Amino acid sequence: MPKSKRLLALMMTVNRKRKFTVKELAQEFEVSSRTILRDLQELSELGVPLYSEVGPHGGYQVLKERILPPIAFTEEEAIAIFFACHALRHYAYLPFKTEASSALSKFYNYMSGDVRDRIDQMKNRVDFLTPPRHAESPYLSILLDGAIDQKVILIDYESREGISIREIQPIGIYASNGLWYCPAYCFLRGDIRVFRCDRIHSAIYAASATKPMDLRHIHLGNKELLNKTEEEEVILHVELSKEGVQKCEAELWSVSKLHIRDNDTGWLDGSIAKSDIHFFAKFILGLGNEATVKSPPELVDAMKELIAEIMANYK
C-alpha cells in the first residue's frame, strides 16, 4: 500500500478506535511497528491529537477534540452542507455556536474558487428564515450535555407562578419558531415537563443525592413513553379551516392530533391534560374564525374568560 494511502487509512482508523497499540496497527496494516510509529508521528504533525499511555495496559488514544479524516464531497453536497450550517446564524443562541461558526469558515475557505463564487451568488437568493427573538438562552450546552451524559441539573425556572428551583434530567433540546425548549424529567413534578430555555435563569449540575434515572432509551421522538402521572384529561375536538390547518401544521404538539381532509380543511382530535387548557385557549383564540371548538366545554369557558379579560382593557 502506498504511504499516502496508508496514512489516510490510518487517520480514519485511529479516529474510529477509542484506544489502540502500535502492535495492533502494525498487524492490521501489515507493516513493522517502526513504520507505524513513524506514521503516527506524521499524523501528529498534521494535527491529529494523539497521546500515549505507558504501562502494561498502555497504548495510544485520540483526544476528544479529534480531527476528522478527509471526506470527499460533490459540489452540490458541499453547497447543501454550507447552507444548512449558514441557516443557524438566525439563532442568537446555539449549543455549539462558536464551533458552527468555525466549521462554516473552514468549509468555505477550503472550497475551490468557483464553488465559493456560486455560494456567494446564492447567499441572497436562498434562506431558512427563523423569527428573530430577543429571549436569551445561555444554558443550551449544559442542557444538551446533561441529556447525553444522563445528569441531573439544578435550574432556576420562571413560570406563571413565579421562579422556582427544580432538579431536572434533560431528554434533549429543540428549537421552534425561534425559541428553544427542553423536555426533561422534573423530579419536583415526577413527570416529563417541557421547559422554555429562555425562562431558565441558571443551570448547574446538581450536587444533591438525587440519583439520575436511566433515560438512555428516551429521546425527543418518544418522550411520551415516560409520562407516569395519571393527570385528569379531557377530549379535544376543534374544527379547522384550510388556514387553520396550515397554522396548526407549524406546531410540534399537533402532529398526533391534526387530521386533514381531502379539501384541506381538518380538525384537532385527541386527549389533553386539564392543566393544558389555558395553553390551548390562548392558541385557538389566535386562530380567530379559522377554528371552532366542539369540545371540551372547559376549553370554551377558558376562551370566554380570556375574551372578557381582553375586552376589559378597552372599556
PDB file of C-alpha atoms in Angstrom, residues 2-238:
ATOM      1  CA  PRO A   2       1.444   3.421  -0.942  1.00  0.00           C
ATOM      2  CA  LYS A   3       2.402   5.581   2.027  1.00  0.00           C
ATOM      3  CA  SER A   4      -0.095   8.346   1.210  1.00  0.00           C
ATOM      4  CA  LYS A   5      -2.951   5.855   1.034  1.00  0.00           C
ATOM      5  CA  ARG A   6      -1.786   4.163   4.247  1.00  0.00           C
ATOM      6  CA  LEU A   7      -1.681   7.492   6.125  1.00  0.00           C
ATOM      7  CA  LEU A   8      -5.226   8.312   5.051  1.00  0.00           C
ATOM      8  CA  ALA A   9      -6.455   4.856   6.074  1.00  0.00           C
ATOM      9  CA  LEU A  10      -4.525   5.144   9.358  1.00  0.00           C
ATOM     10  CA  MET A  11      -6.125   8.532  10.106  1.00  0.00           C
ATOM     11  CA  MET A  12      -9.596   7.042   9.600  1.00  0.00           C
ATOM     12  CA  THR A  13      -8.701   4.021  11.750  1.00  0.00           C
ATOM     13  CA  VAL A  14      -7.386   5.968  14.757  1.00  0.00           C
ATOM     14  CA  ASN A  15     -10.408   8.289  14.649  1.00  0.00           C
ATOM     15  CA  ARG A  16     -12.671   5.255  14.767  1.00  0.00           C
ATOM     16  CA  LYS A  17     -10.860   3.420  17.601  1.00  0.00           C
ATOM     17  CA  ARG A  18     -11.096   4.543  21.234  1.00  0.00           C
ATOM     18  CA  LYS A  19      -7.726   3.013  22.090  1.00  0.00           C
ATOM     19  CA  PHE A  20      -5.071   1.138  20.178  1.00  0.00           C
ATOM     20  CA  THR A  21      -1.490  -0.127  20.344  1.00  0.00           C
ATOM     21  CA  VAL A  22       1.311   0.101  17.815  1.00  0.00           C
ATOM     22  CA  LYS A  23       1.379  -3.688  17.567  1.00  0.00           C
ATOM     23  CA  GLU A  24      -2.349  -3.844  16.725  1.00  0.00           C
ATOM     24  CA  LEU A  25      -1.970  -1.268  13.965  1.00  0.00           C
ATOM     25  CA  ALA A  26       1.167  -2.968  12.598  1.00  0.00           C
ATOM     26  CA  GLN A  27      -0.732  -6.247  12.297  1.00  0.00           C
ATOM     27  CA  GLU A  28      -3.769  -4.565  10.736  1.00  0.00           C
ATOM     28  CA  PHE A  29      -1.717  -2.701   8.110  1.00  0.00           C
ATOM     29  CA  GLU A  30       0.844  -5.499   7.682  1.00  0.00           C
ATOM     30  CA  VAL A  31       3.864  -3.271   8.295  1.00  0.00           C
ATOM     31  CA  SER A  32       6.501  -3.103  11.009  1.00  0.00           C
ATOM     32  CA  SER A  33       5.958  -1.425  14.366  1.00  0.00           C
ATOM     33  CA  ARG A  34       8.713   1.053  13.461  1.00  0.00           C
ATOM     34  CA  THR A  35       6.777   2.077  10.326  1.00  0.00           C
ATOM     35  CA  ILE A  36       3.596   2.605  12.346  1.00  0.00           C
ATOM     36  CA  LEU A  37       5.477   4.757  14.856  1.00  0.00           C
ATOM     37  CA  ARG A  38       6.773   6.947  12.010  1.00  0.00           C
ATOM     38  CA  ASP A  39       3.245   7.173  10.545  1.00  0.00           C
ATOM     39  CA  LEU A  40       1.750   8.164  13.908  1.00  0.00           C
ATOM     40  CA  GLN A  41       4.411  10.849  14.250  1.00  0.00           C
ATOM     41  CA  GLU A  42       3.439  12.245  10.833  1.00  0.00           C
ATOM     42  CA  LEU A  43      -0.269  12.202  11.764  1.00  0.00           C
ATOM     43  CA  SER A  44       0.563  14.096  14.934  1.00  0.00           C
ATOM     44  CA  GLU A  45       2.441  16.723  12.916  1.00  0.00           C
ATOM     45  CA  LEU A  46      -0.593  17.002  10.618  1.00  0.00           C
ATOM     46  CA  GLY A  47      -2.753  17.892  13.620  1.00  0.00           C
ATOM     47  CA  VAL A  48      -4.254  14.593  14.775  1.00  0.00           C
ATOM     48  CA  PRO A  49      -4.227  14.990  18.605  1.00  0.00           C
ATOM     49  CA  LEU A  50      -2.668  11.697  19.746  1.00  0.00           C
ATOM     50  CA  TYR A  51      -1.396  10.932  23.221  1.00  0.00           C
ATOM     51  CA  SER A  52       0.217   7.824  24.666  1.00  0.00           C
ATOM     52  CA  GLU A  53      -0.128   5.957  27.942  1.00  0.00           C
ATOM     53  CA  VAL A  54       2.706   3.899  29.397  1.00  0.00           C
ATOM     54  CA  GLY A  55       2.386   0.689  31.361  1.00  0.00           C
ATOM     55  CA  PRO A  56       1.111  -2.854  30.757  1.00  0.00           C
ATOM     56  CA  HIS A  57      -2.314  -1.544  29.683  1.00  0.00           C
ATOM     57  CA  GLY A  58      -0.985   1.465  27.823  1.00  0.00           C
ATOM     58  CA  GLY A  59      -1.319   2.411  24.204  1.00  0.00           C
ATOM     59  CA  TYR A  60      -2.426   5.357  22.116  1.00  0.00           C
ATOM     60  CA  GLN A  61      -5.619   7.382  22.215  1.00  0.00           C
ATOM     61  CA  VAL A  62      -7.020  10.311  20.271  1.00  0.00           C
ATOM     62  CA  LEU A  63      -8.148  13.289  22.293  1.00  0.00           C
ATOM     63  CA  LYS A  64     -11.860  14.052  22.457  1.00  0.00           C
ATOM     64  CA  GLU A  65     -11.435  17.073  20.170  1.00  0.00           C
ATOM     65  CA  ARG A  66     -10.049  14.905  17.398  1.00  0.00           C
ATOM     66  CA  ILE A  67      -9.689  15.951  13.774  1.00  0.00           C
ATOM     67  CA  LEU A  68     -11.922  14.113  11.369  1.00  0.00           C
ATOM     68  CA  PRO A  69     -10.355  12.402   8.373  1.00  0.00           C
ATOM     69  CA  PRO A  70     -10.707  13.977   4.909  1.00  0.00           C
ATOM     70  CA  ILE A  71     -14.113  13.439   3.316  1.00  0.00           C
ATOM     71  CA  ALA A  72     -14.805  13.995  -0.378  1.00  0.00           C
ATOM     72  CA  PHE A  73     -17.973  15.957  -1.216  1.00  0.00           C
ATOM     73  CA  THR A  74     -19.540  16.689  -4.570  1.00  0.00           C
ATOM     74  CA  GLU A  75     -20.092  20.364  -5.370  1.00  0.00           C
ATOM     75  CA  GLU A  76     -23.835  20.088  -4.671  1.00  0.00           C
ATOM     76  CA  GLU A  77     -23.212  18.250  -1.385  1.00  0.00           C
ATOM     77  CA  ALA A  78     -20.760  20.938  -0.287  1.00  0.00           C
ATOM     78  CA  ILE A  79     -23.235  23.717  -1.066  1.00  0.00           C
ATOM     79  CA  ALA A  80     -26.049  21.891   0.765  1.00  0.00           C
ATOM     80  CA  ILE A  81     -23.922  21.451   3.898  1.00  0.00           C
ATOM     81  CA  PHE A  82     -22.785  25.081   3.759  1.00  0.00           C
ATOM     82  CA  PHE A  83     -26.330  26.449   3.682  1.00  0.00           C
ATOM     83  CA  ALA A  84     -27.560  24.024   6.350  1.00  0.00           C
ATOM     84  CA  CYS A  85     -24.925  25.491   8.677  1.00  0.00           C
ATOM     85  CA  HIS A  86     -25.361  29.031   7.319  1.00  0.00           C
ATOM     86  CA  ALA A  87     -29.061  28.984   8.326  1.00  0.00           C
ATOM     87  CA  LEU A  88     -28.111  28.666  12.007  1.00  0.00           C
ATOM     88  CA  ARG A  89     -26.925  32.284  12.011  1.00  0.00           C
ATOM     89  CA  HIS A  90     -30.532  33.370  12.697  1.00  0.00           C
ATOM     90  CA  TYR A  91     -30.288  31.906  16.196  1.00  0.00           C
ATOM     91  CA  ALA A  92     -28.648  34.186  18.740  1.00  0.00           C
ATOM     92  CA  TYR A  93     -28.046  31.124  20.947  1.00  0.00           C
ATOM     93  CA  LEU A  94     -26.884  27.664  19.929  1.00  0.00           C
ATOM     94  CA  PRO A  95     -25.384  24.808  21.976  1.00  0.00           C
ATOM     95  CA  PHE A  96     -22.431  24.900  19.566  1.00  0.00           C
ATOM     96  CA  LYS A  97     -22.433  28.459  18.201  1.00  0.00           C
ATOM     97  CA  THR A  98     -18.666  29.025  18.220  1.00  0.00           C
ATOM     98  CA  GLU A  99     -17.959  25.614  16.697  1.00  0.00           C
ATOM     99  CA  ALA A 100     -20.609  26.108  13.993  1.00  0.00           C
ATOM    100  CA  SER A 101     -19.114  29.459  13.007  1.00  0.00           C
ATOM    101  CA  SER A 102     -15.601  27.984  12.916  1.00  0.00           C
ATOM    102  CA  ALA A 103     -16.710  24.980  10.859  1.00  0.00           C
ATOM    103  CA  LEU A 104     -18.535  27.213   8.380  1.00  0.00           C
ATOM    104  CA  SER A 105     -15.455  29.405   7.952  1.00  0.00           C
ATOM    105  CA  LYS A 106     -13.200  26.397   7.353  1.00  0.00           C
ATOM    106  CA  PHE A 107     -15.660  24.805   4.980  1.00  0.00           C
ATOM    107  CA  TYR A 108     -15.984  27.974   2.891  1.00  0.00           C
ATOM    108  CA  ASN A 109     -12.291  28.864   2.812  1.00  0.00           C
ATOM    109  CA  TYR A 110     -11.163  25.406   1.654  1.00  0.00           C
ATOM    110  CA  MET A 111     -13.597  25.257  -1.254  1.00  0.00           C
ATOM    111  CA  SER A 112     -12.421  25.919  -4.773  1.00  0.00           C
ATOM    112  CA  GLY A 113     -12.869  29.435  -6.111  1.00  0.00           C
ATOM    113  CA  ASP A 114     -15.718  28.584  -8.485  1.00  0.00           C
ATOM    114  CA  VAL A 115     -17.714  26.881  -5.699  1.00  0.00           C
ATOM    115  CA  ARG A 116     -17.196  29.898  -3.416  1.00  0.00           C
ATOM    116  CA  ASP A 117     -18.395  32.165  -6.243  1.00  0.00           C
ATOM    117  CA  ARG A 118     -21.548  30.097  -6.615  1.00  0.00           C
ATOM    118  CA  ILE A 119     -22.213  30.214  -2.883  1.00  0.00           C
ATOM    119  CA  ASP A 120     -21.727  33.993  -2.864  1.00  0.00           C
ATOM    120  CA  GLN A 121     -24.304  34.296  -5.651  1.00  0.00           C
ATOM    121  CA  MET A 122     -26.781  32.116  -3.727  1.00  0.00           C
ATOM    122  CA  LYS A 123     -26.444  33.754  -0.294  1.00  0.00           C
ATOM    123  CA  ASN A 124     -29.097  36.385  -1.001  1.00  0.00           C
ATOM    124  CA  ARG A 125     -31.305  34.043  -3.001  1.00  0.00           C
ATOM    125  CA  VAL A 126     -31.964  31.176  -0.576  1.00  0.00           C
ATOM    126  CA  ASP A 127     -32.531  31.205   3.167  1.00  0.00           C
ATOM    127  CA  PHE A 128     -34.259  29.364   6.038  1.00  0.00           C
ATOM    128  CA  LEU A 129     -35.940  32.137   7.990  1.00  0.00           C
ATOM    129  CA  THR A 130     -36.483  31.975  11.744  1.00  0.00           C
ATOM    130  CA  PRO A 131     -38.407  34.639  13.683  1.00  0.00           C
ATOM    131  CA  PRO A 132     -35.894  36.928  15.421  1.00  0.00           C
ATOM    132  CA  ARG A 133     -36.105  36.605  19.210  1.00  0.00           C
ATOM    133  CA  HIS A 134     -34.661  38.763  21.959  1.00  0.00           C
ATOM    134  CA  ALA A 135     -35.013  35.953  24.523  1.00  0.00           C
ATOM    135  CA  GLU A 136     -31.724  34.724  25.986  1.00  0.00           C
ATOM    136  CA  SER A 137     -30.968  31.003  26.247  1.00  0.00           C
ATOM    137  CA  PRO A 138     -27.382  30.779  27.556  1.00  0.00           C
ATOM    138  CA  TYR A 139     -27.658  27.278  29.082  1.00  0.00           C
ATOM    139  CA  LEU A 140     -28.233  25.178  25.955  1.00  0.00           C
ATOM    140  CA  SER A 141     -24.857  23.429  26.152  1.00  0.00           C
ATOM    141  CA  ILE A 142     -25.259  22.170  29.727  1.00  0.00           C
ATOM    142  CA  LEU A 143     -28.827  21.026  28.999  1.00  0.00           C
ATOM    143  CA  LEU A 144     -27.683  19.083  25.937  1.00  0.00           C
ATOM    144  CA  ASP A 145     -24.689  17.601  27.779  1.00  0.00           C
ATOM    145  CA  GLY A 146     -26.992  16.642  30.650  1.00  0.00           C
ATOM    146  CA  ALA A 147     -29.242  14.758  28.239  1.00  0.00           C
ATOM    147  CA  ILE A 148     -26.320  12.918  26.652  1.00  0.00           C
ATOM    148  CA  ASP A 149     -24.461  12.148  29.902  1.00  0.00           C
ATOM    149  CA  GLN A 150     -27.577  11.303  31.976  1.00  0.00           C
ATOM    150  CA  LYS A 151     -27.002  14.078  34.536  1.00  0.00           C
ATOM    151  CA  VAL A 152     -29.349  15.816  36.965  1.00  0.00           C
ATOM    152  CA  ILE A 153     -29.318  19.598  36.564  1.00  0.00           C
ATOM    153  CA  LEU A 154     -30.442  22.207  39.091  1.00  0.00           C
ATOM    154  CA  ILE A 155     -32.250  25.135  37.490  1.00  0.00           C
ATOM    155  CA  ASP A 156     -33.971  28.359  38.499  1.00  0.00           C
ATOM    156  CA  TYR A 157     -37.102  28.395  36.374  1.00  0.00           C
ATOM    157  CA  GLU A 158     -39.588  31.179  35.787  1.00  0.00           C
ATOM    158  CA  SER A 159     -43.193  30.125  35.164  1.00  0.00           C
ATOM    159  CA  ARG A 160     -46.562  31.852  35.533  1.00  0.00           C
ATOM    160  CA  GLU A 161     -46.445  31.035  39.251  1.00  0.00           C
ATOM    161  CA  GLY A 162     -43.059  32.701  39.704  1.00  0.00           C
ATOM    162  CA  ILE A 163     -39.454  31.469  39.980  1.00  0.00           C
ATOM    163  CA  SER A 164     -38.872  28.021  41.438  1.00  0.00           C
ATOM    164  CA  ILE A 165     -35.848  25.771  41.950  1.00  0.00           C
ATOM    165  CA  ARG A 166     -36.103  22.470  40.086  1.00  0.00           C
ATOM    166  CA  GLU A 167     -33.982  19.372  39.649  1.00  0.00           C
ATOM    167  CA  ILE A 168     -34.428  18.082  36.132  1.00  0.00           C
ATOM    168  CA  GLN A 169     -32.903  15.443  33.892  1.00  0.00           C
ATOM    169  CA  PRO A 170     -32.971  16.713  30.300  1.00  0.00           C
ATOM    170  CA  ILE A 171     -34.042  14.497  27.412  1.00  0.00           C
ATOM    171  CA  GLY A 172     -32.861  16.899  24.731  1.00  0.00           C
ATOM    172  CA  ILE A 173     -33.387  20.395  23.343  1.00  0.00           C
ATOM    173  CA  TYR A 174     -35.196  21.633  20.265  1.00  0.00           C
ATOM    174  CA  ALA A 175     -35.930  24.950  18.571  1.00  0.00           C
ATOM    175  CA  SER A 176     -39.376  26.041  17.381  1.00  0.00           C
ATOM    176  CA  ASN A 177     -40.298  29.437  15.934  1.00  0.00           C
ATOM    177  CA  GLY A 178     -37.028  30.917  17.149  1.00  0.00           C
ATOM    178  CA  LEU A 179     -37.373  29.704  20.760  1.00  0.00           C
ATOM    179  CA  TRP A 180     -35.555  26.816  22.457  1.00  0.00           C
ATOM    180  CA  TYR A 181     -37.312  24.158  24.538  1.00  0.00           C
ATOM    181  CA  CYS A 182     -36.023  21.400  26.828  1.00  0.00           C
ATOM    182  CA  PRO A 183     -38.214  18.358  27.560  1.00  0.00           C
ATOM    183  CA  ALA A 184     -36.954  16.930  30.844  1.00  0.00           C
ATOM    184  CA  TYR A 185     -37.967  14.708  33.713  1.00  0.00           C
ATOM    185  CA  CYS A 186     -38.874  17.035  36.572  1.00  0.00           C
ATOM    186  CA  PHE A 187     -38.127  15.471  39.968  1.00  0.00           C
ATOM    187  CA  LEU A 188     -40.443  18.013  41.620  1.00  0.00           C
ATOM    188  CA  ARG A 189     -43.470  17.038  39.496  1.00  0.00           C
ATOM    189  CA  GLY A 190     -42.481  13.400  38.988  1.00  0.00           C
ATOM    190  CA  ASP A 191     -43.187  13.591  35.279  1.00  0.00           C
ATOM    191  CA  ILE A 192     -41.978  14.915  31.933  1.00  0.00           C
ATOM    192  CA  ARG A 193     -42.257  18.689  31.567  1.00  0.00           C
ATOM    193  CA  VAL A 194     -41.241  20.963  28.679  1.00  0.00           C
ATOM    194  CA  PHE A 195     -39.179  23.954  29.852  1.00  0.00           C
ATOM    195  CA  ARG A 196     -38.724  27.155  27.854  1.00  0.00           C
ATOM    196  CA  CYS A 197     -34.956  27.608  27.799  1.00  0.00           C
ATOM    197  CA  ASP A 198     -35.165  31.405  27.920  1.00  0.00           C
ATOM    198  CA  ARG A 199     -37.024  31.094  31.239  1.00  0.00           C
ATOM    199  CA  ILE A 200     -34.140  29.176  32.803  1.00  0.00           C
ATOM    200  CA  HIS A 201     -32.180  31.779  34.802  1.00  0.00           C
ATOM    201  CA  SER A 202     -29.421  29.439  35.990  1.00  0.00           C
ATOM    202  CA  ALA A 203     -28.357  25.855  35.375  1.00  0.00           C
ATOM    203  CA  ILE A 204     -25.657  23.818  37.130  1.00  0.00           C
ATOM    204  CA  TYR A 205     -25.027  20.141  37.702  1.00  0.00           C
ATOM    205  CA  ALA A 206     -26.903  19.153  40.848  1.00  0.00           C
ATOM    206  CA  ALA A 207     -24.765  18.416  43.905  1.00  0.00           C
ATOM    207  CA  SER A 208     -27.623  16.690  45.760  1.00  0.00           C
ATOM    208  CA  ALA A 209     -28.064  12.985  46.315  1.00  0.00           C
ATOM    209  CA  THR A 210     -30.777  12.758  43.652  1.00  0.00           C
ATOM    210  CA  LYS A 211     -29.967   9.720  41.550  1.00  0.00           C
ATOM    211  CA  PRO A 212     -30.255  10.145  37.759  1.00  0.00           C
ATOM    212  CA  MET A 213     -32.841   7.999  36.027  1.00  0.00           C
ATOM    213  CA  ASP A 214     -31.889   5.650  33.213  1.00  0.00           C
ATOM    214  CA  LEU A 215     -33.306   7.612  30.281  1.00  0.00           C
ATOM    215  CA  ARG A 216     -30.949   6.318  27.606  1.00  0.00           C
ATOM    216  CA  HIS A 217     -33.894   4.861  25.670  1.00  0.00           C
ATOM    217  CA  ILE A 218     -35.927   8.086  25.899  1.00  0.00           C
ATOM    218  CA  HIS A 219     -35.415  10.820  23.310  1.00  0.00           C
ATOM    219  CA  LEU A 220     -37.296  13.682  21.654  1.00  0.00           C
ATOM    220  CA  GLY A 221     -39.215  11.302  19.414  1.00  0.00           C
ATOM    221  CA  ASN A 222     -40.652   9.060  22.147  1.00  0.00           C
ATOM    222  CA  LYS A 223     -40.571  11.182  25.331  1.00  0.00           C
ATOM    223  CA  GLU A 224     -44.284  10.479  25.909  1.00  0.00           C
ATOM    224  CA  LEU A 225     -43.332   6.927  26.953  1.00  0.00           C
ATOM    225  CA  LEU A 226     -42.006   8.296  30.241  1.00  0.00           C
ATOM    226  CA  ASN A 227     -45.216  10.024  31.365  1.00  0.00           C
ATOM    227  CA  LYS A 228     -46.141   8.449  34.683  1.00  0.00           C
ATOM    228  CA  THR A 229     -48.533  10.898  36.295  1.00  0.00           C
ATOM    229  CA  GLU A 230     -52.158   9.947  35.670  1.00  0.00           C
ATOM    230  CA  GLU A 231     -53.348  13.514  35.198  1.00  0.00           C
ATOM    231  CA  GLU A 232     -57.024  14.131  34.527  1.00  0.00           C
ATOM    232  CA  GLU A 233     -57.646  14.510  30.809  1.00  0.00           C
ATOM    233  CA  VAL A 234     -60.415  15.767  28.534  1.00  0.00           C
ATOM    234  CA  ILE A 235     -61.168  15.110  24.875  1.00  0.00           C
ATOM    235  CA  LEU A 236     -60.279  17.876  22.446  1.00  0.00           C
ATOM    236  CA  HIS A 237     -62.173  18.383  19.179  1.00  0.00           C
ATOM    237  CA  VAL A 238     -61.671  21.535  17.099  1.00  0.00           C
TER     238      VAL A 238
END
